[in-house]
Tab-separated table of C-alpha atoms in Angstrom:
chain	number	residue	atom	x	y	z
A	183	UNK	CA	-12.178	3.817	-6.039
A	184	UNK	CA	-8.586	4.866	-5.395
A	185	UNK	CA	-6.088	2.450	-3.827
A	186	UNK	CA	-3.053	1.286	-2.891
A	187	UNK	CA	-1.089	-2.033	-3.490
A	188	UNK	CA	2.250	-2.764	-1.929
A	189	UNK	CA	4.590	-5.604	-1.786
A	190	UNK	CA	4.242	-8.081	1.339
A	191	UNK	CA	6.007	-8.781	3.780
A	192	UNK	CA	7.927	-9.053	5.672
A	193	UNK	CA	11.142	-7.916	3.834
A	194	UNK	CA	14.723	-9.516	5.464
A	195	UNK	CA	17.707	-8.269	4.650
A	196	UNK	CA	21.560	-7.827	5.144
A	197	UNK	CA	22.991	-4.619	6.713
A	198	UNK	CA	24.284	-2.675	3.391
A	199	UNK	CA	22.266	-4.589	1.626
A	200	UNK	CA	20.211	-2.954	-0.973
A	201	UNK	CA	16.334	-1.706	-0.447
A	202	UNK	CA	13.218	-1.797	-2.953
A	203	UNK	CA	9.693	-2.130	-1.919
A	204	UNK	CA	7.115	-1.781	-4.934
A	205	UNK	CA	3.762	0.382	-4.920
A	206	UNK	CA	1.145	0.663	-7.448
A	207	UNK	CA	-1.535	2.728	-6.938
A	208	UNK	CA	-5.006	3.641	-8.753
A	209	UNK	CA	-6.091	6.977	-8.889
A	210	UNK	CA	-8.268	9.450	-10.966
A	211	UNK	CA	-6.605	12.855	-11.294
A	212	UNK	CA	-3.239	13.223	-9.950
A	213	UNK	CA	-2.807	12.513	-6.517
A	214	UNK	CA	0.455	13.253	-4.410
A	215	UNK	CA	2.031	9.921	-3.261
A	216	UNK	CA	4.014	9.155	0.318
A	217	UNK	CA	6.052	7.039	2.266
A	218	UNK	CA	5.918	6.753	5.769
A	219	UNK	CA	7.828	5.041	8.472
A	220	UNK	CA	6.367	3.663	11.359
A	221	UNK	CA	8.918	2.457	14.149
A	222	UNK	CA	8.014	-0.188	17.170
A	223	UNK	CA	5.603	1.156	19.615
A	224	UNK	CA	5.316	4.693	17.628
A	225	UNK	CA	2.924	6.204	15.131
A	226	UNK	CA	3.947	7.077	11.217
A	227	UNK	CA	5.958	10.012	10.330
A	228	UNK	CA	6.558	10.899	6.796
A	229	UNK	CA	9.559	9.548	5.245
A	230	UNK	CA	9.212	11.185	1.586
A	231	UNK	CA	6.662	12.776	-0.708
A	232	UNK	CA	6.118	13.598	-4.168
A	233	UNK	CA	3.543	15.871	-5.968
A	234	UNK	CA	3.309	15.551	-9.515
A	235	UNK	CA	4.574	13.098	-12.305
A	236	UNK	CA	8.482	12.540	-12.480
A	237	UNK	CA	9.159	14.217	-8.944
A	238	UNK	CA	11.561	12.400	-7.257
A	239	UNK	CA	11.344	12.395	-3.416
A	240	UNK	CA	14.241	11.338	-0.766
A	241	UNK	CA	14.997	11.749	2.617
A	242	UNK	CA	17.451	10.061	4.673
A	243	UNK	CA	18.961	7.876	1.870
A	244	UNK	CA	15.513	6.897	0.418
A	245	UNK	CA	14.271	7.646	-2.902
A	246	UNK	CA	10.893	7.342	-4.833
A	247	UNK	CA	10.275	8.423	-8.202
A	248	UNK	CA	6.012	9.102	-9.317
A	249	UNK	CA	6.210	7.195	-12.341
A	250	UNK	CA	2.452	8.122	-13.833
A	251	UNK	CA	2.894	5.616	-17.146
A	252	UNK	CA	3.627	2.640	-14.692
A	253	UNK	CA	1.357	4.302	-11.493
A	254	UNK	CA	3.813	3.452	-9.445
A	255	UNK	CA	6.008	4.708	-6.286
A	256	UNK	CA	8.794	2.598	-5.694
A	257	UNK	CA	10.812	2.866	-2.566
A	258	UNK	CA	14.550	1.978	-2.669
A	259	UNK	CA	17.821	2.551	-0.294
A	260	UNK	CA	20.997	1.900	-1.203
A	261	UNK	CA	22.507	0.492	1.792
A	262	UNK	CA	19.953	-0.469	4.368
A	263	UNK	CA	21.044	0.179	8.077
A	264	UNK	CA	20.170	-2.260	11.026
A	265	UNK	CA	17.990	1.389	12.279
A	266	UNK	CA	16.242	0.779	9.313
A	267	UNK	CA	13.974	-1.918	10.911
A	268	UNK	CA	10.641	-0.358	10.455
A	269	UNK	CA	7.038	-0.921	8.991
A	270	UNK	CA	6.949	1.371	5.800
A	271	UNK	CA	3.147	2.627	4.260
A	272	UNK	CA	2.796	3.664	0.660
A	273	UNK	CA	0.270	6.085	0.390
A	274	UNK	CA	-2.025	8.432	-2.151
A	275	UNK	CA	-4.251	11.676	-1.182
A	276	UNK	CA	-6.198	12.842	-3.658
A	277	UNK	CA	-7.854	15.460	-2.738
A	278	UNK	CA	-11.077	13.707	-1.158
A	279	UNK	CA	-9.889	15.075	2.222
A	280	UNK	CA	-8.461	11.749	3.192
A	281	UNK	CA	-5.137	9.412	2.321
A	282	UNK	CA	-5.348	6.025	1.243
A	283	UNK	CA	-3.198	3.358	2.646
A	284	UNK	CA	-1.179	0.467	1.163
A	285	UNK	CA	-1.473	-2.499	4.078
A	286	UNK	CA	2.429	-1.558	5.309
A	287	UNK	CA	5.567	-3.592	4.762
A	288	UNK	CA	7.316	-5.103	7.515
A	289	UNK	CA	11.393	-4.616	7.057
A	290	UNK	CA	13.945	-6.340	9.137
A	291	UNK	CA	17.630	-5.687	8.577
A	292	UNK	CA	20.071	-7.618	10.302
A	293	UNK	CA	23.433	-6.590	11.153
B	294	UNK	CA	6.543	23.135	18.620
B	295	UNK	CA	5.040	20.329	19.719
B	296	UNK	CA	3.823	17.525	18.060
B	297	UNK	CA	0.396	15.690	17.835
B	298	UNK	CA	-0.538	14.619	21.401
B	299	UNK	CA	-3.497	11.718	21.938
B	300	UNK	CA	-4.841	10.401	25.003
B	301	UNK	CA	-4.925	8.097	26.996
B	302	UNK	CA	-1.980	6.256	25.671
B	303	UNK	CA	-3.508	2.830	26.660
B	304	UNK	CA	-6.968	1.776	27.529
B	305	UNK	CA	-8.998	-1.207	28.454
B	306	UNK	CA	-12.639	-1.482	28.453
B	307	UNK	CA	-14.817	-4.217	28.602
B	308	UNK	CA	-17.424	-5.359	25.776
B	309	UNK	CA	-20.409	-2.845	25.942
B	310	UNK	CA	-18.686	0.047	27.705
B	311	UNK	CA	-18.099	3.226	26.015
B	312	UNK	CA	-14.614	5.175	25.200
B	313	UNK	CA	-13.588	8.938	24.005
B	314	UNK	CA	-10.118	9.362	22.796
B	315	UNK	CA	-8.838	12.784	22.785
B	316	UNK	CA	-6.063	14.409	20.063
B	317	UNK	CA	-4.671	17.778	19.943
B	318	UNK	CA	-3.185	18.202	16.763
B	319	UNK	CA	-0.081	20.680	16.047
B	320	UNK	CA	-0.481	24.291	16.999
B	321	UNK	CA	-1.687	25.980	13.854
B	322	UNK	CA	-3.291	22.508	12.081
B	323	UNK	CA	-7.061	22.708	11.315
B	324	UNK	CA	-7.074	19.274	9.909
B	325	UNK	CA	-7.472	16.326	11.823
B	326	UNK	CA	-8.192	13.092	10.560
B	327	UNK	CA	-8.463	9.504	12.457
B	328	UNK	CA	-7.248	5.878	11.580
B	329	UNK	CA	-7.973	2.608	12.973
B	330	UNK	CA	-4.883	0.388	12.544
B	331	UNK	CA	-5.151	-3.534	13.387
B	332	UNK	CA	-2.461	-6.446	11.908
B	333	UNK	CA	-5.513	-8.172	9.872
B	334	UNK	CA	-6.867	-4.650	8.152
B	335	UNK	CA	-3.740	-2.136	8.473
B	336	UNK	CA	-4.543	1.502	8.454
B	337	UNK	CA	-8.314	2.351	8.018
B	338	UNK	CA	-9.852	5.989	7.325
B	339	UNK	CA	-12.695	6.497	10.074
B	340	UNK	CA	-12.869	10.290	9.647
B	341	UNK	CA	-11.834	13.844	8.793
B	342	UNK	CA	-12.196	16.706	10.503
B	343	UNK	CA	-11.342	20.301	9.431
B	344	UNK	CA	-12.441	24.016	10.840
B	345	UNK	CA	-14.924	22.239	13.474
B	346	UNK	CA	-17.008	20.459	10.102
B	347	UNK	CA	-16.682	16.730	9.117
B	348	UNK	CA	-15.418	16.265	5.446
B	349	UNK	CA	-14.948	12.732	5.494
B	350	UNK	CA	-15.177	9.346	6.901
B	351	UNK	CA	-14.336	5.882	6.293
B	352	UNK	CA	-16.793	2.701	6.038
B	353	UNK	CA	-17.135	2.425	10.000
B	354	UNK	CA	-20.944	1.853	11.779
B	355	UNK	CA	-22.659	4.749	13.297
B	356	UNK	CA	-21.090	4.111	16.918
B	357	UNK	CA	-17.683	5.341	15.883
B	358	UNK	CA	-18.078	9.452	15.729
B	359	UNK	CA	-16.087	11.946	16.409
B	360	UNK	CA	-15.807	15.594	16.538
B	361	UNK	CA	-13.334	18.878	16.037
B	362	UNK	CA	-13.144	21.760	18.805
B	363	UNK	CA	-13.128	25.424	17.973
B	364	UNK	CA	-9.396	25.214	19.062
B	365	UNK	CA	-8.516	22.055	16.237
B	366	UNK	CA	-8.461	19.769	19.260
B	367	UNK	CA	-10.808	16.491	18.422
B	368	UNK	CA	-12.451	13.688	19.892
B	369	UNK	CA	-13.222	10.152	18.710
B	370	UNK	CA	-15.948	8.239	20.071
B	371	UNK	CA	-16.891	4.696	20.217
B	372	UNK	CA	-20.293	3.680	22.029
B	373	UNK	CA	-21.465	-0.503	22.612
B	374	UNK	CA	-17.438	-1.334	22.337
B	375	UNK	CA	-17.154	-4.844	20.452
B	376	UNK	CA	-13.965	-7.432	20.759
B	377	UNK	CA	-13.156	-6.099	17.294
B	378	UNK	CA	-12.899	-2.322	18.096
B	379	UNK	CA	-9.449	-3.367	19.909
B	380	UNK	CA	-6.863	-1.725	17.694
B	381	UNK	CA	-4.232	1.650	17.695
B	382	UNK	CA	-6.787	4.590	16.949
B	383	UNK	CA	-4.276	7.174	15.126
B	384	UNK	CA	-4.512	10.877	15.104
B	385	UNK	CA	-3.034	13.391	12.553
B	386	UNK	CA	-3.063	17.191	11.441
B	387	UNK	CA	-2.361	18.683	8.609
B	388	UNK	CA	-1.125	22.422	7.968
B	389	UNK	CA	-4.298	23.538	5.949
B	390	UNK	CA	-6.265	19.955	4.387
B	391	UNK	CA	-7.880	22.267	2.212
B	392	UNK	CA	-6.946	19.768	-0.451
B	393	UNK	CA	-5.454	17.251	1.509
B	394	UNK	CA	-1.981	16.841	-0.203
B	395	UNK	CA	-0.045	17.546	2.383
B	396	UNK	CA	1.229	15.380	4.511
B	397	UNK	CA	0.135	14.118	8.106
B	398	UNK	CA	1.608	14.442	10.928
B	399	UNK	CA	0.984	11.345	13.335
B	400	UNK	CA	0.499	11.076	16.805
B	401	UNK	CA	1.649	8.211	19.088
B	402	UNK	CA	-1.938	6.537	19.449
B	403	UNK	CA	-3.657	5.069	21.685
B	404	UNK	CA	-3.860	1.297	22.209
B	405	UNK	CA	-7.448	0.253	23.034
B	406	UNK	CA	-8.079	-3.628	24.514
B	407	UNK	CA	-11.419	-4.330	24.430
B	408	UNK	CA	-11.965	-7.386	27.366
C-alpha cells in the first residue's frame, strides 16, 4: 500500500541555520504530496503542497520539490527561525479519499 | 470564515464509558475526515466522511464509528473506551474530497484521557 517515510527526530538546530528534512514516499499513480506544520498544543495546518512531478511548492521560506525519479519530497529552509520550532508531517493523498502520514519530525531551533 | 471547530476540547472518561466528539468543519466543506494521533503511532486514518456517506476508514475495531450530518457537521464515536483510546482525535474538511487532493484543513482536537 501507499506510504510515507520521513527522517526522525528530533531535528536541533542553530537560529539561521539551514533546514532539510527528507521524505520518500510509495505510491501508485500520482499522488499530490504535503507538508504540514503542527505547533505546541494546536492541530496541523498546511505548510506547502505540490500536485504533479517537478512542482515546486513554498510558503513562508520553505520549499519542496516532487521529485517522481527519486519519490521524494524534501523539505528545506534557508535560515531557520527560533518560531520555527514545530512538528512537521510529510504527507501523500492519492485519491483513495484519505492522506497518508509520515510519523512527523520534531524541530527545535535555538536562538 | 471560520475555521474547523471540535468539541469538547478536553475529556476524561474512565475505562468502559462511552464518548462522542463533535466537529464542524468549514462552512462550505463536505469532506470530513478523522485522525487519531498518539507519540508511539503518530497520525492514524480512522475515517472519511463526505455528503452524509462514509468513503473510507482506517484499520480501527468496530467501536470507533462515526458519522456526517446533512449540514457537513460530524461525529466520532467510541463505545467500551480502553487505556489505549487516550490520544488527540483530529478533525478536518476539505473544499470538495471528491478526489481527495486537496488539502485539509485541521481543527484544534480534542484531547481524550482515558482513566
Amino acid at each position: 500500500g501507499n506510504s510515507v517515510t520521513q527522517m526522525e527526530g528530533p531535528v536541533t538546530l542553530s537560529e539561521e541555520a539551514f533546514l532539510t528534512i527528507n521524505c520518500t514516499y510509495t505510491a501508485t499513480g500520482y499522488p499530490s504530496l504535503f507538508w504540514y506544520v503542527q505547533y505546541p498544543g494546536e492541530g496541523l495546518q498546511l505548510l506547502l503542497k505540490a500536485t504533479k512531478a517537478d512542482d515546486k511548492g513554498s510558503n513562508k521560506g520553505f520549499e519542496a520539490t516532487y521529485r517522481k525519479e527519486t519519490t521524494s519530497f524534501h523539505l528545506e529552509k534557508g535560515s531557520v527561525q527560533v518560531s520555527d520550532s514545530a512538528v512537521y508531517f510529510c504527507a501523500l493523498s492519492d485519491r483513495g479519499f484519505k492522506t497518508i502520514f509520515g510519523a512527523g519530525t520534531r524541530l527545535f531551533v535555538k536562538a | 470564515k471560520a475555521g474547523v471547530t471540535q468539541t469538547p476540547r478536553y475529556l476524561i472518561k474512565t475505562r468502559g464509558q462511552q464518548v462522542t466528539l463533535s466537529c464542524s468543519p468549514i462552512s462550505g466543506h463536505r469532506s470530513v475526515s478523522w485522525y487519531q494521533q498518539t507519540p508511539g503511532q503518530g497520525l492514524q486514518f480512522l475515517f472519511e466522511y463526505f455528503s452524509e456517506t462514509q468513503r473510507n476508514k482506517g484499520n480501527f475495531p468496530g467501536r470507533f464509528s462515526g458519522r456526517q450530518f446533512s449540514n457537513s457537521r460530524s461525529e466520532m464515536n467510541v463505545s467500551t473506551l480502553e487505556l489505549g483510546d487516550s490520544a488527540l482525535y483530529l478533525c478536518a474538511s476539505s473544499p470538495q474530497g471528491l478526489y481527495e487532493l486537496d488539502e485539509q484543513f485541521f481543527g484544534p482536537g480534542t484531547r481524550l484521557t482515558v482513566l
